[in-house]
PDB file of C-alpha atoms in Angstrom:
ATOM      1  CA  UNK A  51       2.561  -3.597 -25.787  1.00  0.00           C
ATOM      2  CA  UNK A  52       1.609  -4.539 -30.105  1.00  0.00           C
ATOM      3  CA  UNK A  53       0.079  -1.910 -31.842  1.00  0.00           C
ATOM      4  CA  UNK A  54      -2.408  -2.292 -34.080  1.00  0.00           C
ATOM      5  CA  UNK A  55      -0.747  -1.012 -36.977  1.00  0.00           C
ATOM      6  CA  UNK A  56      -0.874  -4.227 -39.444  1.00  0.00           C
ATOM      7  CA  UNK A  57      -3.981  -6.067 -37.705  1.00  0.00           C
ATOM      8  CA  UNK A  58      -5.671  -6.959 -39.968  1.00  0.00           C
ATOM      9  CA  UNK A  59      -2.424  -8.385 -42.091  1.00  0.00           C
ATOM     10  CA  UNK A  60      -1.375 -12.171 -42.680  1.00  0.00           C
ATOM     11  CA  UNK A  61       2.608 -12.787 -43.239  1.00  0.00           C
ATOM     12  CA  UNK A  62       3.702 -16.503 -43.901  1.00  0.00           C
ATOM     13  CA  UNK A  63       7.479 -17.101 -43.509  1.00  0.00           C
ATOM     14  CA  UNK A  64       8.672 -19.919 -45.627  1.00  0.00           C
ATOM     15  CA  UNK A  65      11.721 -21.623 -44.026  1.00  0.00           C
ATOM     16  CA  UNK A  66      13.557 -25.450 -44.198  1.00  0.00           C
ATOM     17  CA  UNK A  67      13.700 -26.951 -41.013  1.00  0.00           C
ATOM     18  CA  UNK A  68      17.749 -26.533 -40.467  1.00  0.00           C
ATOM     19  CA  UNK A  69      20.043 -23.776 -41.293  1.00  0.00           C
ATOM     20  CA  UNK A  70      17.506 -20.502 -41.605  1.00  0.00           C
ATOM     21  CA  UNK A  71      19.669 -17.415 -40.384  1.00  0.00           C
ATOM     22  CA  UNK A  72      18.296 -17.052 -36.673  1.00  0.00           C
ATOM     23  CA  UNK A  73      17.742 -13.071 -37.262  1.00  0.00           C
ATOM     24  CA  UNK A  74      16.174 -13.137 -40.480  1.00  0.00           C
ATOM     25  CA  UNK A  75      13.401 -15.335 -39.508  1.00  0.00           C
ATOM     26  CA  UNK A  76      13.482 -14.464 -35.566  1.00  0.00           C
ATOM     27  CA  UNK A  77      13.520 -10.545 -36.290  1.00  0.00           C
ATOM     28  CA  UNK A  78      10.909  -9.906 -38.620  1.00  0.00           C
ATOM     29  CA  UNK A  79       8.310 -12.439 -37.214  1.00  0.00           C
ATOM     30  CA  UNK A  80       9.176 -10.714 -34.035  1.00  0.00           C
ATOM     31  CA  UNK A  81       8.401  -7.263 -35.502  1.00  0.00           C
ATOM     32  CA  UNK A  82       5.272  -8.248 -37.278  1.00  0.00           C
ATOM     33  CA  UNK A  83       3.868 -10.042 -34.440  1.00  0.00           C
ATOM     34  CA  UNK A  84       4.728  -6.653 -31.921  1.00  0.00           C
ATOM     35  CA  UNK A  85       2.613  -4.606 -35.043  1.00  0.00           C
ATOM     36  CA  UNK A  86      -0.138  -7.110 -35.145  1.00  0.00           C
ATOM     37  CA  UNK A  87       0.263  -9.105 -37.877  1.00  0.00           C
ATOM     38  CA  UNK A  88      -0.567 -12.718 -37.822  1.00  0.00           C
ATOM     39  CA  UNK A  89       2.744 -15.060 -38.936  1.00  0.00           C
ATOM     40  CA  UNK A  90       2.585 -18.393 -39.778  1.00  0.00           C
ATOM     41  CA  UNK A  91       5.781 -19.957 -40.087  1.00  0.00           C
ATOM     42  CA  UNK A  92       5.884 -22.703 -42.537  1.00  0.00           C
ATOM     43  CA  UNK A  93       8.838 -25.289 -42.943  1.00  0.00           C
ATOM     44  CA  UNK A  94       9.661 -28.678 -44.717  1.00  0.00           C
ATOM     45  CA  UNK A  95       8.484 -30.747 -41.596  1.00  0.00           C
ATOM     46  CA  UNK A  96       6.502 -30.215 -38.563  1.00  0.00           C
ATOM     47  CA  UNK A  97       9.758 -30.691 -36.536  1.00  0.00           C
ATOM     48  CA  UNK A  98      11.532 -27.835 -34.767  1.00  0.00           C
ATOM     49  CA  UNK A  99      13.115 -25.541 -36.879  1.00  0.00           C
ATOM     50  CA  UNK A 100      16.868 -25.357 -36.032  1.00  0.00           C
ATOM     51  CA  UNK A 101      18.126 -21.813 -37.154  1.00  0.00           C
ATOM     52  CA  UNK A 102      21.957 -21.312 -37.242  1.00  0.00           C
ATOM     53  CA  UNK A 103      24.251 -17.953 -36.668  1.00  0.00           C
ATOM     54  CA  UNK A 104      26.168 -16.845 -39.393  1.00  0.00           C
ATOM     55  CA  UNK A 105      25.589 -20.194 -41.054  1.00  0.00           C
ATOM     56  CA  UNK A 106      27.671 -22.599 -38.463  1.00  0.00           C
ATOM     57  CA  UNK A 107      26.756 -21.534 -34.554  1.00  0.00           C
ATOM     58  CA  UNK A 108      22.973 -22.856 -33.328  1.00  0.00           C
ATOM     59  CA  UNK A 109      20.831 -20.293 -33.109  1.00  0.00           C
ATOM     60  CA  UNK A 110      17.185 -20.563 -31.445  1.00  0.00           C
ATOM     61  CA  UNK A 111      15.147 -23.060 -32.432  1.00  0.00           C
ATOM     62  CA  UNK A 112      11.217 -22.450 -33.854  1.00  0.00           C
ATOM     63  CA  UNK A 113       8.111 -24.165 -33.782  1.00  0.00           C
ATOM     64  CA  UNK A 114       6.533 -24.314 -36.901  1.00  0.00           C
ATOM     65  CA  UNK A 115       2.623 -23.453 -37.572  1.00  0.00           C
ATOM     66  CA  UNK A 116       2.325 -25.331 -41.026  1.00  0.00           C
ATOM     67  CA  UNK A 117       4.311 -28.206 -43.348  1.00  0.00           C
ATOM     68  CA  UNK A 118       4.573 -25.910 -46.905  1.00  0.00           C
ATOM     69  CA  UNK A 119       2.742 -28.776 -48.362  1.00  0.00           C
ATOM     70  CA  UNK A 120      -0.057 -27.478 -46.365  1.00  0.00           C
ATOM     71  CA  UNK A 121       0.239 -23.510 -47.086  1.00  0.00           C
ATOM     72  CA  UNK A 122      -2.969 -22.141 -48.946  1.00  0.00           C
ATOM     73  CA  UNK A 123      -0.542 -18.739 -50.701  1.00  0.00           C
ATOM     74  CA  UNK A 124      -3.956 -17.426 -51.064  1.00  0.00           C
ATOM     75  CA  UNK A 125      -4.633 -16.525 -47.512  1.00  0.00           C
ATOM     76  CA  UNK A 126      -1.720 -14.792 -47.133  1.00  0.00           C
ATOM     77  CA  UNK A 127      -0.759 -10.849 -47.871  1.00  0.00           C
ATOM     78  CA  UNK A 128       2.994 -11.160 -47.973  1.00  0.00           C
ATOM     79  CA  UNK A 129       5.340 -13.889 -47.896  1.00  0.00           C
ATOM     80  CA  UNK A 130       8.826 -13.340 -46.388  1.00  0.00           C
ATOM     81  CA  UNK A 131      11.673 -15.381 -47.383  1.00  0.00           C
ATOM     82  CA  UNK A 132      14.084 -15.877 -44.790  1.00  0.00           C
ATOM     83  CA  UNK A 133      18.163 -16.712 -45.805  1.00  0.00           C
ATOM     84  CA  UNK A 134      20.741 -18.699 -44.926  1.00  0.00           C
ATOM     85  CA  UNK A 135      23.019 -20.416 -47.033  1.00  0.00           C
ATOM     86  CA  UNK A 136      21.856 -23.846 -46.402  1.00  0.00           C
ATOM     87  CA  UNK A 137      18.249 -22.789 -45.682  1.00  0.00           C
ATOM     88  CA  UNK A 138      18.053 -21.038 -48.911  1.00  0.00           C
ATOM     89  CA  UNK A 139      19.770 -23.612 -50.931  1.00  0.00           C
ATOM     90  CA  UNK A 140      17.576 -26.656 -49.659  1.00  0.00           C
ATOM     91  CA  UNK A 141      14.515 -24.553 -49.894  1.00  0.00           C
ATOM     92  CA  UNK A 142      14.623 -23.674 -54.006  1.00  0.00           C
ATOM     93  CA  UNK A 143      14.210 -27.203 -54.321  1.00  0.00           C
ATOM     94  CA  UNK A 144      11.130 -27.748 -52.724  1.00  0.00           C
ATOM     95  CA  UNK A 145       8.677 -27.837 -55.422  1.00  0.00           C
ATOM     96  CA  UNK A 146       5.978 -26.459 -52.682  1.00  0.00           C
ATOM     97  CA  UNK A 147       8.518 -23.227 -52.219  1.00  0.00           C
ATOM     98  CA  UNK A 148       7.826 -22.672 -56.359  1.00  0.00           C
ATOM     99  CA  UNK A 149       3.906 -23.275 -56.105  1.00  0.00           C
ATOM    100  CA  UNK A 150       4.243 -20.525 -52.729  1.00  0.00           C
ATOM    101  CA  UNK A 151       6.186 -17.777 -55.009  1.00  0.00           C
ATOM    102  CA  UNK A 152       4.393 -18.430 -58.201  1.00  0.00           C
ATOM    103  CA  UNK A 153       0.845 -17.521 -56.204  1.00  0.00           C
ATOM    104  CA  UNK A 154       1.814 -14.185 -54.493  1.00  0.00           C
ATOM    105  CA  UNK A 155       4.172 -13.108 -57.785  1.00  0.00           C
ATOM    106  CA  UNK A 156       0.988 -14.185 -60.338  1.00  0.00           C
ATOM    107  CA  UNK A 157      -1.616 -12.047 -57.842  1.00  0.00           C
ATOM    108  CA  UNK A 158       0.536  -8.999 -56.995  1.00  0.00           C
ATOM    109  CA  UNK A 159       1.094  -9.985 -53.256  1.00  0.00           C
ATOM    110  CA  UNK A 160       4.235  -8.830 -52.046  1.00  0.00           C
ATOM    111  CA  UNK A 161       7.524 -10.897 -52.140  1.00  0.00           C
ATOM    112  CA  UNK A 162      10.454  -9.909 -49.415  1.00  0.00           C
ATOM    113  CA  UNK A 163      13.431 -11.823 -49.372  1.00  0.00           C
ATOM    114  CA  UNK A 164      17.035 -11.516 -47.156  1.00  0.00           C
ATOM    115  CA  UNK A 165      20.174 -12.655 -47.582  1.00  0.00           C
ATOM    116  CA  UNK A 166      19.697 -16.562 -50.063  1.00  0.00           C
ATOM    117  CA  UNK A 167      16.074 -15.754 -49.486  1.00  0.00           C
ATOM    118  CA  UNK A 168      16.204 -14.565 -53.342  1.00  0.00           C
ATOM    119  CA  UNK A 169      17.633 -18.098 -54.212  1.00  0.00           C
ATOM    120  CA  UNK A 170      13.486 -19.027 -54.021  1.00  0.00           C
ATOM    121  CA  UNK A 171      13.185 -16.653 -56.487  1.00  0.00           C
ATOM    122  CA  UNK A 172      15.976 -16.835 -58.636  1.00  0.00           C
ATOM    123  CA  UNK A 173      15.094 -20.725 -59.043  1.00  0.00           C
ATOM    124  CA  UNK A 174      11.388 -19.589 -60.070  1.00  0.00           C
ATOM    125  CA  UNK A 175      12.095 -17.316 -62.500  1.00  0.00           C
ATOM    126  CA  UNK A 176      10.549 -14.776 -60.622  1.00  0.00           C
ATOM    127  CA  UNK A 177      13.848 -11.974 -60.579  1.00  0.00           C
ATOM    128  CA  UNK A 178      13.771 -11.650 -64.850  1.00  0.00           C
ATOM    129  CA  UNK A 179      13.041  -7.773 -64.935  1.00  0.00           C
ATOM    130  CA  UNK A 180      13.682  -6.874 -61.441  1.00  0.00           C
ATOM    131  CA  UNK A 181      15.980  -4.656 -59.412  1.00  0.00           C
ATOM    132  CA  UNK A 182      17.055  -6.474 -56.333  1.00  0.00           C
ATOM    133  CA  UNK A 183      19.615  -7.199 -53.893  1.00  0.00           C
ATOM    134  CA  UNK A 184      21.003 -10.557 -51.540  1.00  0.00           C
ATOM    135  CA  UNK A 185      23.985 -11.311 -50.593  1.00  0.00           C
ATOM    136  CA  UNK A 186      26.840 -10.729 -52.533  1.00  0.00           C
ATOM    137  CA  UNK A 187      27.188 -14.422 -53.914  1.00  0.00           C
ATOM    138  CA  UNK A 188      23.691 -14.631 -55.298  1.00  0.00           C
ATOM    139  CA  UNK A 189      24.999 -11.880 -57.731  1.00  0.00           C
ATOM    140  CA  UNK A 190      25.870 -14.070 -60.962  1.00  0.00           C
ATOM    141  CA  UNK A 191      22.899 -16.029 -60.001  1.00  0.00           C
ATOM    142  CA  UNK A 192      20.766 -12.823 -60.416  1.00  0.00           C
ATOM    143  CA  UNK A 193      21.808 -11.487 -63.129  1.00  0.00           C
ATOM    144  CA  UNK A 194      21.591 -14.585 -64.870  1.00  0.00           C
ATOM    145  CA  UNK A 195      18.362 -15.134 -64.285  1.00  0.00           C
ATOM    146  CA  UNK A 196      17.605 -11.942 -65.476  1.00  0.00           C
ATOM    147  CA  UNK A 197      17.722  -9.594 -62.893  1.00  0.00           C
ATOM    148  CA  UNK A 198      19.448  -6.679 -62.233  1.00  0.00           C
ATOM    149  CA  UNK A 199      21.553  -7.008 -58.766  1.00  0.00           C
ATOM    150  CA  UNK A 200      22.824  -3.834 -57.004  1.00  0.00           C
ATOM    151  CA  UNK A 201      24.573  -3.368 -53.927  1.00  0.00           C
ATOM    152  CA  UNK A 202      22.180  -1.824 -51.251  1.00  0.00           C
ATOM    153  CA  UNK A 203      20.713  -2.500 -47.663  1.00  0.00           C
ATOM    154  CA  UNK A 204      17.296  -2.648 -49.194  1.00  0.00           C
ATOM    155  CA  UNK A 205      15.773  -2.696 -52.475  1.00  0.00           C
ATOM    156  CA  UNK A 206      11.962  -2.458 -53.387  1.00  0.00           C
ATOM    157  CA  UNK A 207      10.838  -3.032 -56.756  1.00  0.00           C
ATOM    158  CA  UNK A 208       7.400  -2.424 -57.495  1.00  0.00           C
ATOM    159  CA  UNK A 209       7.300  -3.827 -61.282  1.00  0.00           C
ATOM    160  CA  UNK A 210       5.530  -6.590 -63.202  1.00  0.00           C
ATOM    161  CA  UNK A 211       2.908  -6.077 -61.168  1.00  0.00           C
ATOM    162  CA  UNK A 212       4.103  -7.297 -57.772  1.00  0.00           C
ATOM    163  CA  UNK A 213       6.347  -5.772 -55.211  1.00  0.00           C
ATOM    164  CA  UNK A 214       9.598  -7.175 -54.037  1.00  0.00           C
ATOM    165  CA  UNK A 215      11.492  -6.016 -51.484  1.00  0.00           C
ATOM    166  CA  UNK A 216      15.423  -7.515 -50.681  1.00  0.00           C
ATOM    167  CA  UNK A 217      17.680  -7.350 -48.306  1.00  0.00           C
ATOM    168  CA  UNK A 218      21.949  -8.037 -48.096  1.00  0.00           C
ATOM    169  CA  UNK A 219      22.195  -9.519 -44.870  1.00  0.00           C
ATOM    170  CA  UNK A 220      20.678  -9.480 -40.586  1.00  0.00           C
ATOM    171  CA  UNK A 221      22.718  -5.997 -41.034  1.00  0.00           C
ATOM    172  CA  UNK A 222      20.056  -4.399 -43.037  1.00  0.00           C
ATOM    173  CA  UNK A 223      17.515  -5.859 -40.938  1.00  0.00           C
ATOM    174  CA  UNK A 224      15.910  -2.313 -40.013  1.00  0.00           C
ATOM    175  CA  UNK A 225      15.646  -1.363 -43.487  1.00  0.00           C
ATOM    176  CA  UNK A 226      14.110  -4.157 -44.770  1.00  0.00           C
ATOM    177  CA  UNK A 227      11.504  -4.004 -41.643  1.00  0.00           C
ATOM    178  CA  UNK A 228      10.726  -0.638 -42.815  1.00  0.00           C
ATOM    179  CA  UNK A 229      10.149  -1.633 -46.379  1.00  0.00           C
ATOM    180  CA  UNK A 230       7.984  -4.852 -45.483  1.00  0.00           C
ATOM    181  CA  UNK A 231       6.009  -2.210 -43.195  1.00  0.00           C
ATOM    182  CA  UNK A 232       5.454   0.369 -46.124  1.00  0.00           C
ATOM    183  CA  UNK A 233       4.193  -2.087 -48.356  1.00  0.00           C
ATOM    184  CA  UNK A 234       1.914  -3.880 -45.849  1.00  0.00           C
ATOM    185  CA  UNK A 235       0.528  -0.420 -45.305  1.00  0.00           C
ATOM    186  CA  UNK A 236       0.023   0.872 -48.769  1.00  0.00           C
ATOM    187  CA  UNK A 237       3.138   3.923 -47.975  1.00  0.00           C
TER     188      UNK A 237
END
């Protein structure tokens, strides 16, 4: 049985349509959704999305709700940002992906990335001045662009005006839900 706890909330998950991280998309829409929240899932296309395990086994595949070319950022209240090496790599380059951060960073909606999610970011400019965490190889990436990159399950920085929150990897998954439920609830 969902509770009612983030009813009246609006998540969009921004994804390609091959090679998310099955649990990092699967999990927290999963979560939401049992809490109340309304996800959209927006990919590239309006094909299936084909989510991988640990980057090489298939994983489940997922129906998307929107193309990003036809996300309004605006009617959203947090946007997730699922990883997966190739999923993460493919989707920094989507010029829709930039136009997606740049809204919720430039009106203080919440950001919350896993894994290569921060790639997104990274290729923004959106980490200069923040405290986050990914996976271990977005590290140099980080901290060139800015950041400051530290090694732990979940990281929420509340600065320049917009909260993120980050994640390492499916491991931290519980923290991270915790974090994306504290912010979506004002805790």
């Amino acid at each position: 049985m969902a509770t009612t706890g983030l009813g009246d909330r609006r998540i969009l998950a921004i994804v390609t349509n091959y090679g998310v991280e099955q649990d990092e998309l699967v999990v927290p829409v999963k979560h939401l959704r049992d809490k109340g929240a309304q996800v959209s899932v927006a990919a590239v296309s309006h094909e299936e999305i084909r989510t991988l395990v640990g980057d090489r086994d298939p994983g489940d595949t997922v129906r998307p709700d929107l193309t990003l070319a036809d996300v309004d950022p605006a009617a959203y209240d947090l946007l997730l940002v699922p990883g997966g090496t190739l999923n993460a790599d493919t989707l920094r380059l989507q010029d829709a992906t930039t136009r997606i951060v740049s809204s919720f960073a430039a009106s203080g909606r919440p950001v919350a990335a896993i894994c290569h999610g921060p790639w997104a970011l990274v290729e923004g400019g959106y980490v200069q001045g923040k405290t986050l965490t990914s996976y271990a190889s977005l590290k140099t990436d980080i901290t060139n662009a800015g950041g400051t990159w530290v090694d732990k399950s979940v990281v929420r920085d509340d600065g320049g005006g917009w909260p993120l929150i980050t994640s390492r990897t499916p491991d931290d998954l519980d923290d991270f839900l915790r974090e994306i439920d504290a912010v979506l609830t004002g805790s």
